[in-house]
Short mmCIF file of C-alpha atoms in Angstrom, two decimals:
data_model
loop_
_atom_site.label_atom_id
_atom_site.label_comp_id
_atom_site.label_asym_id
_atom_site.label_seq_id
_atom_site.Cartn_x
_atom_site.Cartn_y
_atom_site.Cartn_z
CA UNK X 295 0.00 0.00 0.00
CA UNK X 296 1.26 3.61 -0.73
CA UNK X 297 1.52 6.00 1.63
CA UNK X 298 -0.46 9.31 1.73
CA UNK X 299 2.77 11.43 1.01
CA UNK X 300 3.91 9.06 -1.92
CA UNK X 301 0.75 9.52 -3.78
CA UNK X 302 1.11 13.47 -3.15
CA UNK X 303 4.56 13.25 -4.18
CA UNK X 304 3.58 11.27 -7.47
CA UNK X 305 0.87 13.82 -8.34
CA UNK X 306 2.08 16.24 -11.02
CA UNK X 307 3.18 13.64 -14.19
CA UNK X 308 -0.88 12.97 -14.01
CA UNK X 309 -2.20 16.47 -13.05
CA UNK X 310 -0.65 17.77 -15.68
CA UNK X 311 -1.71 15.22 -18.68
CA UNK X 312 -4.12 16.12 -21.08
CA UNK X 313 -7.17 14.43 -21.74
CA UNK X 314 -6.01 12.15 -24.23
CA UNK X 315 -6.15 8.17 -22.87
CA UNK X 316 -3.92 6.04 -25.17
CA UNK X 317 -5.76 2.98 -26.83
CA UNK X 318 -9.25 5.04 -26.52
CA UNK X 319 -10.98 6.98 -28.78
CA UNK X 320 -12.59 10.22 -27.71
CA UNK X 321 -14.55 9.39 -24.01
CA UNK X 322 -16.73 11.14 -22.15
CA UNK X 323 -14.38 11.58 -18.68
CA UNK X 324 -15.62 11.32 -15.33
CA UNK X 325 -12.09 10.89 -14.09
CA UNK X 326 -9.15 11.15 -15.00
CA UNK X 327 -6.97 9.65 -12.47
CA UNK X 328 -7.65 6.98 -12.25
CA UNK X 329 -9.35 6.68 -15.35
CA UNK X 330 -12.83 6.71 -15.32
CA UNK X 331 -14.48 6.57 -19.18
CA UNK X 332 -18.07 6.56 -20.68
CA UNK X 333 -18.66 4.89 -24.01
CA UNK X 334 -20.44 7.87 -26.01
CA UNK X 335 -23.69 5.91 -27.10
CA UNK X 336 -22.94 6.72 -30.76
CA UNK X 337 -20.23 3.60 -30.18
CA UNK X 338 -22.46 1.41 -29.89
CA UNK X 339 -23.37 0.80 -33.39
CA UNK X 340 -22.35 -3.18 -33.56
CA UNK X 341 -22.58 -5.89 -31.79
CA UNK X 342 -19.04 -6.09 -30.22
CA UNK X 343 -17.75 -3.39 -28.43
CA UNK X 344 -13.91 -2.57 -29.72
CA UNK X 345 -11.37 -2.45 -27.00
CA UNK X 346 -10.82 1.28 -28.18
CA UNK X 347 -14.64 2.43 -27.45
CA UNK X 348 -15.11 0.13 -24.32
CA UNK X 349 -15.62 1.85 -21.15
CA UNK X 350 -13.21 2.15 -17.93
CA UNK X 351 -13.97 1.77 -14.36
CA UNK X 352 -11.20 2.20 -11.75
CA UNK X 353 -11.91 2.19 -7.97
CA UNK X 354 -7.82 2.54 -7.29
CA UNK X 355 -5.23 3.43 -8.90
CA UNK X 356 -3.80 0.82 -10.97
CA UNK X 357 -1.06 -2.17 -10.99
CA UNK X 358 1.81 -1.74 -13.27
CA UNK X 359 1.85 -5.82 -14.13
CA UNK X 360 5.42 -7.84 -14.68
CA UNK X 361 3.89 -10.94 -16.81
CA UNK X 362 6.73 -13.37 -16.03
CA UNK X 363 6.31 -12.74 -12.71
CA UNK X 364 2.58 -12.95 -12.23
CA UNK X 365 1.34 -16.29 -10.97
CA UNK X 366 -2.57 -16.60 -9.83
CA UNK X 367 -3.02 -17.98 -6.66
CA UNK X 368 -6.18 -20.46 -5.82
CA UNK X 369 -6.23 -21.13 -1.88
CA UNK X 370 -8.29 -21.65 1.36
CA UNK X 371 -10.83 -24.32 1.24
CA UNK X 372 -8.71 -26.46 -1.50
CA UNK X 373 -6.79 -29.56 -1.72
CA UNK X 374 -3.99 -28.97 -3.80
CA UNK X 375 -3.41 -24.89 -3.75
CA UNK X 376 -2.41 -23.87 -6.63
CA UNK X 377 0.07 -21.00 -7.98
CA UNK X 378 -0.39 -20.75 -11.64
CA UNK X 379 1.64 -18.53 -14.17
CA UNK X 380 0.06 -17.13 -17.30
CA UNK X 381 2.16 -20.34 -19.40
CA UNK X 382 0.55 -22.36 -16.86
CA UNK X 383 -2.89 -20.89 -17.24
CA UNK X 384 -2.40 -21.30 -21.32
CA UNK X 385 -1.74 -24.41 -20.99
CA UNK X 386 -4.99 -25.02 -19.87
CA UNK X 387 -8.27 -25.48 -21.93
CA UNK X 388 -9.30 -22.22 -23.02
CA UNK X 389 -13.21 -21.07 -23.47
CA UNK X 390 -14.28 -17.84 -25.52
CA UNK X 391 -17.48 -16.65 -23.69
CA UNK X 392 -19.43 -13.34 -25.11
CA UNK X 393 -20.54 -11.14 -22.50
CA UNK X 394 -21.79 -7.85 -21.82
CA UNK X 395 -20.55 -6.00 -18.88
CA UNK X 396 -22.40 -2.70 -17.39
CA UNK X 397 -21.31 -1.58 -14.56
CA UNK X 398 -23.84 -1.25 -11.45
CA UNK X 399 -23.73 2.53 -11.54
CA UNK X 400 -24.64 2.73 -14.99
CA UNK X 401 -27.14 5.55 -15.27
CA UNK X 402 -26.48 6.93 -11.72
CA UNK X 403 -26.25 10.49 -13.25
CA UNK X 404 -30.12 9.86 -14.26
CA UNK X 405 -31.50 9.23 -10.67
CA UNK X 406 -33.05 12.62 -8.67
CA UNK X 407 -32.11 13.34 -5.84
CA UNK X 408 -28.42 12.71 -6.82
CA UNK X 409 -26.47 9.96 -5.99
CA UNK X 410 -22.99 10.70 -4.69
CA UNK X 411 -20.26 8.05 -7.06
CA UNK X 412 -19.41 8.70 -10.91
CA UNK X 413 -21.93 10.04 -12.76
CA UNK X 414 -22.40 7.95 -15.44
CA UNK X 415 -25.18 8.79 -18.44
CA UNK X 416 -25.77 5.52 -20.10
CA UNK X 417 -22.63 4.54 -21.53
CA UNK X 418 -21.13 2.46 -18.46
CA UNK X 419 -21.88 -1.07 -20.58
CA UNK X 420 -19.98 -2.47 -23.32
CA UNK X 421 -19.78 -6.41 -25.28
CA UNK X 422 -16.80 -8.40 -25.81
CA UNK X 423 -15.59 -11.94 -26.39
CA UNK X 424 -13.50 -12.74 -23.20
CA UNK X 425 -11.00 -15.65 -23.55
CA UNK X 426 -9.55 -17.74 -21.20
CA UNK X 427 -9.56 -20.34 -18.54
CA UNK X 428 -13.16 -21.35 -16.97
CA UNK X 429 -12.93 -21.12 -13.10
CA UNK X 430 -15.03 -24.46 -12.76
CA UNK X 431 -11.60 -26.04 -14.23
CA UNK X 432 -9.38 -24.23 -11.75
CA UNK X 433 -11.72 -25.29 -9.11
CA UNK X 434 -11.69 -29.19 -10.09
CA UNK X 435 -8.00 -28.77 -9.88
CA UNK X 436 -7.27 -27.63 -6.77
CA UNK X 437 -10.30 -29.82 -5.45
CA UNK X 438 -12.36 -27.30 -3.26
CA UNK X 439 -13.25 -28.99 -0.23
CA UNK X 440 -17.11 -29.41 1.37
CA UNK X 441 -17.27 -26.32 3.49
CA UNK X 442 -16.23 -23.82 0.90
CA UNK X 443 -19.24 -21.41 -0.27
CA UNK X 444 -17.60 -18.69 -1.73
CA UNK X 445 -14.32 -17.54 -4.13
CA UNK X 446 -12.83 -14.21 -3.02
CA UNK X 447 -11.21 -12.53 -5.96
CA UNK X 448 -8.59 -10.24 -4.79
CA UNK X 449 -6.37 -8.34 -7.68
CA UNK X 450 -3.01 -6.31 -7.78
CA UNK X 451 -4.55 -3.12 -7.28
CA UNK X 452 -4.11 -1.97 -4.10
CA UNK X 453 -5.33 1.44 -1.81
CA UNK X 454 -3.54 4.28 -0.75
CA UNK X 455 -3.18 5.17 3.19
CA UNK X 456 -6.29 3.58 4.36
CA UNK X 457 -8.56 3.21 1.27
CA UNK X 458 -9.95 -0.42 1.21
CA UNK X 459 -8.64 -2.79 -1.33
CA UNK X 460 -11.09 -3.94 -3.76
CA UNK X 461 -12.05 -7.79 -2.99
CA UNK X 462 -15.46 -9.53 -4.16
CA UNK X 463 -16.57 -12.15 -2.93
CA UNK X 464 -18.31 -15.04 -5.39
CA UNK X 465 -20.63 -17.53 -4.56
CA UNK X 466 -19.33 -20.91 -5.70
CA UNK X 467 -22.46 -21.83 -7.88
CA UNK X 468 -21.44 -18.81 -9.87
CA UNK X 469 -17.76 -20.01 -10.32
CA UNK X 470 -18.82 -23.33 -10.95
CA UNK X 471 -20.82 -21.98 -14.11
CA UNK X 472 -19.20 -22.80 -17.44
CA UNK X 473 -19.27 -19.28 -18.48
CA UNK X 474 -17.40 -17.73 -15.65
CA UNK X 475 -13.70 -17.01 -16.57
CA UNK X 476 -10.55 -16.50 -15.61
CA UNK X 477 -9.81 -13.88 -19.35
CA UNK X 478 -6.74 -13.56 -20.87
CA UNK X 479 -8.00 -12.13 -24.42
CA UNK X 480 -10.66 -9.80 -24.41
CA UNK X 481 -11.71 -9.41 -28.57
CA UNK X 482 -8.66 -11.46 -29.29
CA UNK X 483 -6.29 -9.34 -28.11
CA UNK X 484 -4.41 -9.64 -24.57
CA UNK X 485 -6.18 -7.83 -22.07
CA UNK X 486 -5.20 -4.12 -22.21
CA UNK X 487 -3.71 -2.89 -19.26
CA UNK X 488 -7.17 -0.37 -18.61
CA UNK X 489 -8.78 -3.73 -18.59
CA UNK X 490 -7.67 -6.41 -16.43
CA UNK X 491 -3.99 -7.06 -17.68
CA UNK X 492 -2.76 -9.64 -17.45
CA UNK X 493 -6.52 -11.61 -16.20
CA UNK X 494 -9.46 -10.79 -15.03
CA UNK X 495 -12.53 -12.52 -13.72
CA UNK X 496 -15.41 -12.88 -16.07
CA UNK X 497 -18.71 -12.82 -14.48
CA UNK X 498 -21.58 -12.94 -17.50
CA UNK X 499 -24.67 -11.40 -16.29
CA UNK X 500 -22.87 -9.70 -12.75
CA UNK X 501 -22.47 -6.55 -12.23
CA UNK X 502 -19.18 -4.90 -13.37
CA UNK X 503 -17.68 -4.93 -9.60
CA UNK X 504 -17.67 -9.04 -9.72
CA UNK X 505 -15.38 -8.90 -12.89
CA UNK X 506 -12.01 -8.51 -10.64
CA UNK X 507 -9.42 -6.99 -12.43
CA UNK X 508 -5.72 -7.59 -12.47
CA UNK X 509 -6.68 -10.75 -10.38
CA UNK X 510 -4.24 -12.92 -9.03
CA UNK X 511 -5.68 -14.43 -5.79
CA UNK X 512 -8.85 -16.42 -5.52
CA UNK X 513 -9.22 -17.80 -1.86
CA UNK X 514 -12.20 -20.32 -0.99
CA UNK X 515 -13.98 -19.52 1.96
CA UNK X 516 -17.03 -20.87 3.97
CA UNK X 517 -18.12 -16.65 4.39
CA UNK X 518 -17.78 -13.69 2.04
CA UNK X 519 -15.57 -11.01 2.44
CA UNK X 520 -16.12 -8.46 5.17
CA UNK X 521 -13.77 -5.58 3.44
CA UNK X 522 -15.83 -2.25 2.09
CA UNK X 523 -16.27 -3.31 -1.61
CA UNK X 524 -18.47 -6.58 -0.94
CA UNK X 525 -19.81 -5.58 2.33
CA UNK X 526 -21.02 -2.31 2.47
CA UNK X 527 -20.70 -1.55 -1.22
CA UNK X 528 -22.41 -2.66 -4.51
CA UNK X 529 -25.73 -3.40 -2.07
CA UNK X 530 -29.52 -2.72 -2.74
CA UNK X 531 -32.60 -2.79 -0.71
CA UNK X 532 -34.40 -4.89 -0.46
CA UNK X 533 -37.65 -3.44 -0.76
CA UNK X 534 -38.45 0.15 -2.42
CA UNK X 535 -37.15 3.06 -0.29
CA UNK X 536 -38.24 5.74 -2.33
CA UNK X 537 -36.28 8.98 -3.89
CA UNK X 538 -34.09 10.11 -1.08
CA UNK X 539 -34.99 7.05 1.27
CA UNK X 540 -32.78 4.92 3.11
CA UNK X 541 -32.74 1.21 4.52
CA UNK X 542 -31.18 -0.40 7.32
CA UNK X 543 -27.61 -2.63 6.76
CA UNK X 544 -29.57 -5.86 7.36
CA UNK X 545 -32.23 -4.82 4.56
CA UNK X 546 -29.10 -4.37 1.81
CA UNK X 547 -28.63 -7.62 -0.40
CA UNK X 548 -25.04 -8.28 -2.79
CA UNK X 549 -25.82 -7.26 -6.23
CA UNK X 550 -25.78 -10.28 -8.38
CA UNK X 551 -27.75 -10.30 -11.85
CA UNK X 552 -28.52 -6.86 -13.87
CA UNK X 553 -31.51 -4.95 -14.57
CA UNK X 554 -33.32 -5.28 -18.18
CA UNK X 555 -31.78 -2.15 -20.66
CA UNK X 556 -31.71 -0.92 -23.96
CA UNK X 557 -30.26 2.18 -25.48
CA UNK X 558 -30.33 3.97 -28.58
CA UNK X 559 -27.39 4.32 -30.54
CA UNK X 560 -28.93 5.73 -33.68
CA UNK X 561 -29.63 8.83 -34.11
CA UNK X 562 -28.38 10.53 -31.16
CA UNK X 563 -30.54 12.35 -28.69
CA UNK X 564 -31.49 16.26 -29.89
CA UNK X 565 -30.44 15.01 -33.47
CA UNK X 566 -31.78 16.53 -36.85
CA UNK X 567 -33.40 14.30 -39.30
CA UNK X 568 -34.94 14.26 -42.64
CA UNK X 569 -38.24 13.22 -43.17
CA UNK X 570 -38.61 9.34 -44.96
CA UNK X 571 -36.80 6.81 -43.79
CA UNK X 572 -34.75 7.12 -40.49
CA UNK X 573 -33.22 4.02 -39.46
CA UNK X 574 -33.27 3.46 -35.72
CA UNK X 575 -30.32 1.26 -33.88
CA UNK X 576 -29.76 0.58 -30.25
CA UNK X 577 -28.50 -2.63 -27.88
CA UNK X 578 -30.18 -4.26 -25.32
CA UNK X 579 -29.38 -6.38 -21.85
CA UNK X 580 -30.98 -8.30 -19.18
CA UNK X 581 -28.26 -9.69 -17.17
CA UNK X 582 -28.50 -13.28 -16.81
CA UNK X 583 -31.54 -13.50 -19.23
CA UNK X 584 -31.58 -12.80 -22.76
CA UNK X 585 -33.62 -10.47 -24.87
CA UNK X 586 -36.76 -11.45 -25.81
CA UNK X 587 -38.48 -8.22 -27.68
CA UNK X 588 -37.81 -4.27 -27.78
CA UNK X 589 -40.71 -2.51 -28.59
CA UNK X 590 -40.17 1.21 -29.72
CA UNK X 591 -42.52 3.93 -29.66
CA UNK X 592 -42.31 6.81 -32.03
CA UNK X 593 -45.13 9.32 -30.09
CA UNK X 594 -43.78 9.46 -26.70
CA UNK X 595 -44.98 5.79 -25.06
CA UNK X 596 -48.33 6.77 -27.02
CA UNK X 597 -47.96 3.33 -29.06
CA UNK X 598 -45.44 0.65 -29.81
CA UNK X 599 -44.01 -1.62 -32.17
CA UNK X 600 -41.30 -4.70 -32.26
CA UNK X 601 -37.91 -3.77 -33.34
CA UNK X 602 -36.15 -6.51 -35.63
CA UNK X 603 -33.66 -8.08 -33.11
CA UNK X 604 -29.54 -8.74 -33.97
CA UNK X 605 -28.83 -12.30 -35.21
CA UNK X 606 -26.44 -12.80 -32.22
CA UNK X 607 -28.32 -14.44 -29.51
CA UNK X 608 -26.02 -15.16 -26.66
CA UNK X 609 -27.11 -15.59 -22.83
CA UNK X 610 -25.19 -13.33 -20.99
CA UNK X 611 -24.38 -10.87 -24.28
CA UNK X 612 -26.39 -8.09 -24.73
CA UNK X 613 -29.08 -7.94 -28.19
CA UNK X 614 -28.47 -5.10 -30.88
CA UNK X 615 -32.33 -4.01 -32.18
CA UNK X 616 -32.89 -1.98 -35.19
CA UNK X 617 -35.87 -0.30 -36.37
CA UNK X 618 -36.90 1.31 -39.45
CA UNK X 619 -39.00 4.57 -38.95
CA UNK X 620 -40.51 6.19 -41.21
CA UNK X 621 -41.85 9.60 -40.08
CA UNK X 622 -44.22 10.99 -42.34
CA UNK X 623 -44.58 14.75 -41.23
CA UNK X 624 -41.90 17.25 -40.09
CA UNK X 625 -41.67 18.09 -36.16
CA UNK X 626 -40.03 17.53 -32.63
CA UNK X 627 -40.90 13.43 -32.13
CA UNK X 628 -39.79 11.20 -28.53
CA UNK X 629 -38.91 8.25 -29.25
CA UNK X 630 -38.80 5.15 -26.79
CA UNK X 631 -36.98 1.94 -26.33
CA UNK X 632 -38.35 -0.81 -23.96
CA UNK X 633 -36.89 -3.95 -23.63
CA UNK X 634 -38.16 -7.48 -22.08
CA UNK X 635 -36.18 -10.52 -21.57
CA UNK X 636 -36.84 -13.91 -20.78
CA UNK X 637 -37.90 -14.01 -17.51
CA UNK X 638 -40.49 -11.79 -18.20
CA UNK X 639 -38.78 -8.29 -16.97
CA UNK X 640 -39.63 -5.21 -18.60
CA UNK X 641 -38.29 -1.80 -18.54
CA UNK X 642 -40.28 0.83 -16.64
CA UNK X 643 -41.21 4.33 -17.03
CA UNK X 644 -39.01 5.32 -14.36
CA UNK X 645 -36.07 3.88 -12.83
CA UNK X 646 -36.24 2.89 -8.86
CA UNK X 647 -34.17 5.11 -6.44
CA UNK X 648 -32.13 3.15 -4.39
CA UNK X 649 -29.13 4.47 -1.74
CA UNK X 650 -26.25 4.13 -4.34
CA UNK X 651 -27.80 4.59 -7.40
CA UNK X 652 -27.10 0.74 -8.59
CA UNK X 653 -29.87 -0.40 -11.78
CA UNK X 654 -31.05 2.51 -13.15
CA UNK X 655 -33.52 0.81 -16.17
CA UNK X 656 -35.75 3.40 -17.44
CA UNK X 657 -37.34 2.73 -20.90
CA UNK X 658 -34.30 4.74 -23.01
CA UNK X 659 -35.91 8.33 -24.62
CA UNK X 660 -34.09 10.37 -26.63
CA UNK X 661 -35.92 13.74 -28.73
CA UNK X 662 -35.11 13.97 -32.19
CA UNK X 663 -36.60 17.08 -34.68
CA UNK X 664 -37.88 15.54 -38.24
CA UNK X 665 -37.23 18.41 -40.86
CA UNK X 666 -38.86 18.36 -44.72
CA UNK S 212 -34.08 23.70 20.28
CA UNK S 213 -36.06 25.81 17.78
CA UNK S 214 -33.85 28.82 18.07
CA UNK S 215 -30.71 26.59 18.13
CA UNK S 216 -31.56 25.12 14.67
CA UNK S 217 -32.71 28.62 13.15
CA UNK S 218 -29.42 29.80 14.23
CA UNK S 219 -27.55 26.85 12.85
CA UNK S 220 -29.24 27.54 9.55
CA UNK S 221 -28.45 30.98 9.46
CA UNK S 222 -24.57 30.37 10.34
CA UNK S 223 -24.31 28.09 7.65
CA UNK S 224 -25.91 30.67 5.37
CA UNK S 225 -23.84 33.04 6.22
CA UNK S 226 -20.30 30.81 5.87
CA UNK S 227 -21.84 29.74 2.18
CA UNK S 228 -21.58 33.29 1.34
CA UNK S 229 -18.19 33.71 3.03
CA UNK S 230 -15.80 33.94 -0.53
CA UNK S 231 -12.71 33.90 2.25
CA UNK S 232 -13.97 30.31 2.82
CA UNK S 233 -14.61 29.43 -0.27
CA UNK S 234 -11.38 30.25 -1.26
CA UNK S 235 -9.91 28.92 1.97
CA UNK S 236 -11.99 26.05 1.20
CA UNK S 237 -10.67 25.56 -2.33
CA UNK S 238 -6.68 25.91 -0.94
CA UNK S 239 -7.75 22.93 1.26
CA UNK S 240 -8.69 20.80 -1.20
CA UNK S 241 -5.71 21.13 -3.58
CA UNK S 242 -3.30 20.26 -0.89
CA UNK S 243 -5.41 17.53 0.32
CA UNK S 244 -7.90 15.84 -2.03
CA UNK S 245 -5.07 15.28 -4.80
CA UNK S 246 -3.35 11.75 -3.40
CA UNK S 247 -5.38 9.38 -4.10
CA UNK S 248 -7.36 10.29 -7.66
CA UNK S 249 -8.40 13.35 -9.38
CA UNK S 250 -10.21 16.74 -8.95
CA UNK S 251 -12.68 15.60 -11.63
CA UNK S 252 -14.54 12.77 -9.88
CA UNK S 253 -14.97 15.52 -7.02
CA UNK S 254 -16.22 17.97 -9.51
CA UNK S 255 -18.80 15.88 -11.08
CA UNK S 256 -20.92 15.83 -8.07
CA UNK S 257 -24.11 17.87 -7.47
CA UNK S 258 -24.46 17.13 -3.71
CA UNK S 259 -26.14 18.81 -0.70
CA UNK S 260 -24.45 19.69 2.31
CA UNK S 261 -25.36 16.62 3.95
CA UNK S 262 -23.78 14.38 1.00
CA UNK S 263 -20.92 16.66 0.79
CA UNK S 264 -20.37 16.30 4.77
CA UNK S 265 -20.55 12.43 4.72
CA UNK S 266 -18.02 12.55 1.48
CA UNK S 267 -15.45 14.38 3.86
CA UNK S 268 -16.17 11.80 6.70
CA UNK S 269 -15.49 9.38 4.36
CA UNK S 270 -12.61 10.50 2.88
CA UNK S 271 -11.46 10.94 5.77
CA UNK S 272 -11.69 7.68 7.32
CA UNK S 273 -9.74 6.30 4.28
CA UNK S 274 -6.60 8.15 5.88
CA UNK S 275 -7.30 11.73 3.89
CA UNK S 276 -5.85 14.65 6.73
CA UNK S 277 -7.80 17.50 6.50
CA UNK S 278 -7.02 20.50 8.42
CA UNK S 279 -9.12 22.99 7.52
CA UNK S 280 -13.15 20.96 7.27
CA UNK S 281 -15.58 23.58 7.53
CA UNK S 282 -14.28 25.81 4.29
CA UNK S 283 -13.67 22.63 2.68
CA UNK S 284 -17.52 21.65 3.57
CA UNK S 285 -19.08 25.49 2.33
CA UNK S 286 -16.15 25.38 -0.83
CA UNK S 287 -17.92 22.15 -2.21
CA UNK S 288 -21.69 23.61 -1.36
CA UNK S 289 -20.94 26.44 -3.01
CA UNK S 290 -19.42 25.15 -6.03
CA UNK S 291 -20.84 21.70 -6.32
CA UNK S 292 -24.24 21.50 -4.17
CA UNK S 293 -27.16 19.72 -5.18
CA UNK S 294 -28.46 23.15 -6.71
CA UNK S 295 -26.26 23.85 -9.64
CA UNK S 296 -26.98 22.64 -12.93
CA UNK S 297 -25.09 19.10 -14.07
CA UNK S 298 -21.49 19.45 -14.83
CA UNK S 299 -21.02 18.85 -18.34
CA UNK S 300 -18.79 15.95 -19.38
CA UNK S 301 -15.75 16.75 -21.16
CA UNK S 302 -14.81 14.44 -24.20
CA UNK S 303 -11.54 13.61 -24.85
CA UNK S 304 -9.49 13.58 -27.41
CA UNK S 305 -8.62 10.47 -29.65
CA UNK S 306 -5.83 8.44 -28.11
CA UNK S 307 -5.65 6.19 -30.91
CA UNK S 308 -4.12 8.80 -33.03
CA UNK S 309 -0.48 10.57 -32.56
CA UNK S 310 -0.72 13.60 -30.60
#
């Protein structure tokens, strides 16, 4: 851990930077150190998310990692611990899982009252093909004895003075699921540094904060962890508090599945089009579920129609939709996306307010201005 | 306790409109609020004073040494309460082309 007067003394080579975040095209920036980075919506016009659009989330700042020296560490509750390094881990069957990962807070910058945490719009969610080794197989290895219930990823990040380190806990059902990963590749490339580099853990349908980055230590356990980023943080009620309500510890669960989204991509909110034919584009998400229909509206919720849904149809990968509209008179229009998935979920009208701002949903509306 | 809270009120109204604070306040959190990540993630905020208080307390507890808390509190209701209109987000530029 760094000391307080380290980090001051380390301060100017980043206050000084421009905004300019090699590897990434133009972000929106919520922070720059470390580097916080919304996908601008208009990126998300395909079905896989480049590395150079994909959004970043950083709680600390970030390991600088020596790849011949990095092993990955599975402990605790095991038979055989094992210390792995990335030749090891290669050698291993490797799975290529498509998965969309949002982060918890996406949206938070929507709720009223305000949240405190970034501010995120709607561009805190991004699809990729993650490669690697599952965790099931890492498990089977080490042989995880009977009273272990949970994996506690831990990665080479680490706090200054007394920040917490970030450490999530996973229940074993969830690591024991073919899709979750231990990712070396992320779109065929070694993980980027921003991302996870050299692994990270893959959690398809979690929320962002599961998907450890940097990971090198996986510890069984018979409890979760009790630090500040699995117990007190990424939490919801659970019941409805209310804007500006509040709810007791023991009424906060552990995030685990997402909320059902969508969001426009095409055209962009306040844009100019010509009256005809205006093709409408956008993705959708429902965690663990997949997408079964987007409706869109054209008159403000008024009335709806199914948008022709992407060919990819992945559990755990968000759904592009696509829509052709074809306005027939000039004038200001709102137009709506609303998304259900297969467990029946639909977007509503508004998001619900919760302490931290976690799931924010609301059927996507952007305002667009048909001209003749 | 009536009287005691109207007169908290009032003292607080009177420190937001303090610019000596604010300034004070603004000092305070250069030196201190710099270590561990940016300005930006501060600035981003809309917050009332009550948010903004707990932020400090939290901040704090992580092992952040502030000396000077009370212009630090009316500095960040001043600038970034829950009042002021949303901080735009700045774009940056493309970092997959030479600069």
């Amino acid at each position: 851990m760094r000391t307080l007067s380290a980090a001051l003394a380390g301060f100017p080579t980043w206050a000084q930077s421009t905004l300019r975040f090699p590897g990434k095209r133009p972000m929106l920036v919520h922070n720059d150190f470390p580097e916080d980075l919304e996908t601008p919506v208009e990126y998300f016009d395909s079905w896989l998310t480049p590395i150079d659009k994909f959004f970043v989330r950083q709680h600390l700042p970030r390991p600088k990692a020596d790849p011949a020296a990095y092993r990955l560490k599975v402990h605790g509750l095991v038979h055989t611990p094992l210390s792995l390094s990335l030749d090891d881990l290669r050698k291993m069957p490797q799975f290529k899982v498509p998965a969309t990962l949002e982060c918890a807070g996406n949206g938070r910058g929507n709720f009223k009252p305000k949240i405190p945490g970034l501010q995120w719009t709607k561009g805190a969610i991004g699809n990729a093909e993650w490669r690697g080794v599952r965790t099931a197989d890492l498990l089977k290895r080490a042989g995880v004895k009977p009273d272990a219930k949970f994996g506690t990823a831990n990665g080479m990040d680490a706090g200054v003075a007394k920040t917490p380190d970030f450490i999530r806990s996973v229940p074993l059902r969830k690591l024991m699921h073919e899709s979750t990963l231990i990712a070396l590749e992320m779109n065929g490339q070694p993980l980027p540094e921003l991302h996870g580099f050299p692994a990270r853990l893959i959690v398809p349908g979690w929320d962002g904060a599961s998907w450890v980055k940097w990971v090198n230590d996986l510890e069984l356990s018979p409890q979760a962890d009790k630090g500040f980023y699995f117990a007190t943080a990424y939490k919801y009620p659970n019941f409805s508090v209310g804007p500006g309500g509040a709810a007791k510890p023991e009424e906060m669960e552990v995030l685990e599945g997402m909320a059902v989204v969508s969001f426009f991509s095409k055209p962009l909110d306040q844009a100019k089009v010509k009256i005809g034919s205006v093709p409408l584009f956008g993705v959708a998400f429902g965690g663990e579920n997949r997408i079964s229909r987007v409706d869109i509206s054209t008159d403000g919720g008024a009335t709806w129609a199914a948008a022709r849904l992407g060919a990819e149809n992945f559990q755990f990968a968000w759904r592009t939709f696509s829509y052709d509209w074809k306005p027939a008179k000039k004038g200001h229009y709102t137009l709506c996306a609303r998304a259900t998935d297969t467990s029946g979920r639909v977007q509503p009208i508004e998001a619900e307010w919760n302490p931290s701002g976690y799931l924010w949903n609301a059927i996507d509306r952007i305002s667009v201005t048909v001209e003749a | 306790m009536k009287p005691l809270f109207c007169s908290m009120t009032l003292t607080a109204l009177l420190a937001a409109a303090d610019p000596a604070a604010i300034e004070k306040g603004r000092a305070e959190e250069k030196r201190v609020c710099v270590a561990c990540h940016g300005l930006r993630i501060i600035h981003i905020q809309r917050l009332n004073r009550g948010q903004w208080d707990r932020e400090i307390t939290k901040m704090v507890g992580w092992g952040t040494v502030v000396k000077e808390r009370e212009a630090l509190l009316e500095y960040l209701v001043a600038s970034y309460g829950d009042d002021k209109p949303a901080a735009p987000l700045a774009r940056s530029q493309d970092g997959t082309q030479k600069p």
